[in-house]
C-alpha cells in the first residue's frame, strides 16, 4: 500500500508542478518578470492556491517516500501524521476550488476564469478541480494504508 500511496502522490505532484510551471511561463511571457504582483494580466503564480498545492504535494510525496523505508511503530506514527497533513491539504484544495466555483458562477456571462486566471468553460475542467481530486484520492489511499497498518499490527487473540 505504501507504494500505491507514493504513486498517487507522485501523480499529484507531477500534475501540480506541471500546472505551476505553465502558470509561471504564461505569467513571465505576459509580464516579463516574476516579481510583479499587482495590476497583472494573469495572477502571479506565487499568489495562487495552485502553487501552494504543488508545494504541499511535493512535501507529501517526500514524506510518503520516507515511509517506504521505515518499519513498525515509527512508520505507523508517521503515517498518522501524513494522514493529518493530507486532511489539511484536501481541505485547502476543496476550499480553494469552492471559492473558484463561487467566483466562476457569480462572474458576468462569459467572464468566468479558472484558478490560473485563464478563461474556462467550467470550473470542473480547471487544474484546481483535478488537483483537489488528486489530493482526495491520495487521502483515501492514505487512510486505507493506515487502516491496513493498524490491522497488521493488531494483536491476535
Short mmCIF file of C-alpha atoms in Angstrom, two decimals:
data_model
loop_
_atom_site.label_atom_id
_atom_site.label_comp_id
_atom_site.label_asym_id
_atom_site.label_seq_id
_atom_site.Cartn_x
_atom_site.Cartn_y
_atom_site.Cartn_z
CA UNK A 1 0.00 0.00 0.00
CA UNK A 2 2.89 2.37 0.66
CA UNK A 3 3.92 2.13 -2.98
CA UNK A 4 0.35 2.88 -4.12
CA UNK A 5 0.28 5.86 -1.78
CA UNK A 6 3.62 7.06 -3.14
CA UNK A 7 2.38 6.56 -6.71
CA UNK A 8 -0.80 8.57 -6.07
CA UNK A 9 1.24 11.40 -4.59
CA UNK A 10 3.74 11.23 -7.47
CA UNK A 11 0.92 11.67 -9.99
CA UNK A 12 -0.44 14.60 -7.97
CA UNK A 13 2.99 16.18 -7.66
CA UNK A 14 3.75 15.90 -11.37
CA UNK A 15 0.33 17.30 -12.27
CA UNK A 16 0.56 20.18 -9.77
CA UNK A 17 4.09 21.20 -10.73
CA UNK A 18 3.31 20.95 -14.45
CA UNK A 19 0.41 23.33 -13.86
CA UNK A 20 2.58 25.66 -11.76
CA UNK A 21 5.37 25.75 -14.35
CA UNK A 22 2.88 26.51 -17.14
CA UNK A 23 1.43 29.29 -14.97
CA UNK A 24 4.90 30.73 -14.33
CA UNK A 25 5.77 30.61 -18.03
CA UNK A 26 2.46 32.26 -19.01
CA UNK A 27 2.96 34.93 -16.37
CA UNK A 28 6.55 35.64 -17.39
CA UNK A 29 5.57 35.86 -21.06
CA UNK A 30 2.83 38.37 -20.25
CA UNK A 31 4.68 40.46 -17.65
CA UNK A 32 8.38 40.00 -18.47
CA UNK A 33 9.20 39.40 -14.80
CA UNK A 34 8.31 37.04 -11.98
CA UNK A 35 8.35 39.77 -9.34
CA UNK A 36 5.26 41.76 -10.29
CA UNK A 37 2.25 41.16 -8.04
CA UNK A 38 -0.30 43.93 -8.76
CA UNK A 39 -2.03 45.02 -11.98
CA UNK A 40 -1.14 41.85 -13.88
CA UNK A 41 -2.85 40.29 -16.89
CA UNK A 42 -2.67 36.91 -15.10
CA UNK A 43 -2.21 36.44 -11.37
CA UNK A 44 1.38 35.89 -10.27
CA UNK A 45 1.57 32.13 -9.60
CA UNK A 46 3.01 32.69 -6.12
CA UNK A 47 -0.32 34.31 -5.22
CA UNK A 48 -2.42 31.33 -6.34
CA UNK A 49 -3.52 28.26 -4.44
CA UNK A 50 -2.15 26.08 -7.28
CA UNK A 51 1.40 26.99 -6.33
CA UNK A 52 0.89 26.17 -2.65
CA UNK A 53 -0.92 22.97 -3.58
CA UNK A 54 2.11 21.97 -5.65
CA UNK A 55 4.36 22.57 -2.65
CA UNK A 56 2.04 20.51 -0.46
CA UNK A 57 2.04 17.65 -2.97
CA UNK A 58 5.86 17.68 -3.07
CA UNK A 59 6.10 17.64 0.73
CA UNK A 60 3.60 14.76 0.93
CA UNK A 61 5.49 12.84 -1.77
CA UNK A 62 8.81 13.15 0.05
CA UNK A 63 7.05 12.10 3.25
CA UNK A 64 5.49 9.06 1.56
CA UNK A 65 8.84 8.02 0.09
CA UNK A 66 10.40 8.20 3.54
CA UNK A 67 7.61 5.95 4.88
CA UNK A 68 8.53 3.19 2.43
CA UNK A 69 11.91 2.90 4.18
CA UNK A 70 10.52 2.90 7.74
CA UNK A 71 9.06 -0.01 9.65
CA UNK A 72 6.90 -0.81 12.64
CA UNK A 73 5.61 1.74 15.08
CA UNK A 74 7.72 4.55 13.65
CA UNK A 75 6.13 4.05 10.23
CA UNK A 76 2.59 3.82 11.67
CA UNK A 77 3.06 7.03 13.67
CA UNK A 78 4.49 8.88 10.69
CA UNK A 79 1.61 7.60 8.52
CA UNK A 80 -0.87 9.10 11.01
CA UNK A 81 0.85 12.46 10.68
CA UNK A 82 0.82 12.15 6.90
CA UNK A 83 -2.92 11.47 7.01
CA UNK A 84 -3.34 14.65 9.07
CA UNK A 85 -1.29 16.61 6.55
CA UNK A 86 -3.35 15.20 3.67
CA UNK A 87 -6.59 16.07 5.51
CA UNK A 88 -5.37 19.68 5.78
CA UNK A 89 -4.25 19.67 2.13
CA UNK A 90 -7.58 18.27 0.99
CA UNK A 91 -9.50 20.89 2.96
CA UNK A 92 -7.28 23.61 1.48
CA UNK A 93 -7.75 22.24 -2.06
CA UNK A 94 -11.53 21.92 -1.86
CA UNK A 95 -11.87 25.30 -0.17
CA UNK A 96 -9.86 26.86 -2.99
CA UNK A 97 -11.99 25.04 -5.53
CA UNK A 98 -15.18 26.16 -3.75
CA UNK A 99 -14.02 29.75 -3.96
CA UNK A 100 -13.27 29.24 -7.66
CA UNK A 101 -16.78 27.82 -8.24
CA UNK A 102 -18.35 30.78 -6.45
CA UNK A 103 -16.29 33.31 -8.42
CA UNK A 104 -16.98 31.48 -11.68
CA UNK A 105 -20.74 31.43 -11.29
CA UNK A 106 -21.02 34.97 -9.92
CA UNK A 107 -18.93 36.48 -12.73
CA UNK A 108 -20.53 38.23 -15.66
CA UNK A 109 -21.58 35.90 -18.50
CA UNK A 110 -18.51 34.83 -20.45
CA UNK A 111 -16.14 36.26 -17.83
CA UNK A 112 -15.59 33.08 -15.82
CA UNK A 113 -11.94 32.28 -15.28
CA UNK A 114 -10.11 29.35 -13.75
CA UNK A 115 -7.65 29.34 -10.88
CA UNK A 116 -4.79 30.44 -13.14
CA UNK A 117 -6.64 33.49 -14.42
CA UNK A 118 -7.34 31.82 -17.76
CA UNK A 119 -10.88 31.73 -19.20
CA UNK A 120 -12.58 28.41 -18.53
CA UNK A 121 -15.77 26.81 -19.84
CA UNK A 122 -16.48 25.27 -16.44
CA UNK A 123 -14.76 25.15 -13.05
CA UNK A 124 -14.81 21.36 -13.40
CA UNK A 125 -12.22 21.44 -16.18
CA UNK A 126 -9.69 23.54 -14.26
CA UNK A 127 -6.43 22.33 -12.72
CA UNK A 128 -7.87 23.34 -9.34
CA UNK A 129 -10.61 20.69 -9.65
CA UNK A 130 -8.23 17.97 -10.77
CA UNK A 131 -5.70 18.88 -8.07
CA UNK A 132 -8.46 18.69 -5.45
CA UNK A 133 -9.50 15.27 -6.74
CA UNK A 134 -5.90 14.04 -6.66
CA UNK A 135 -5.47 15.28 -3.09
CA UNK A 136 -8.68 13.49 -2.10
CA UNK A 137 -7.54 10.27 -3.80
CA UNK A 138 -4.18 10.47 -2.00
CA UNK A 139 -6.04 10.98 1.28
CA UNK A 140 -8.27 7.93 0.69
CA UNK A 141 -5.24 5.78 -0.18
CA UNK A 142 -3.50 7.09 2.93
CA UNK A 143 -6.50 6.18 5.12
CA UNK A 144 -6.54 2.67 3.63
CA UNK A 145 -2.78 2.35 4.19
CA UNK A 146 -3.17 3.45 7.80
CA UNK A 147 -6.04 1.01 8.37
CA UNK A 148 -4.07 -1.90 6.89
CA UNK A 149 -1.05 -0.94 9.01
CA UNK A 150 -3.18 -0.88 12.16
CA UNK A 151 -4.81 -4.21 11.26
CA UNK A 152 -1.46 -5.90 10.62
CA UNK A 153 -0.10 -4.72 13.96
CA UNK A 154 -3.19 -5.67 15.97
CA UNK A 155 -2.52 -8.46 18.47
CA UNK A 156 -4.07 -11.81 17.62
CA UNK A 157 -6.19 -13.22 20.46
#
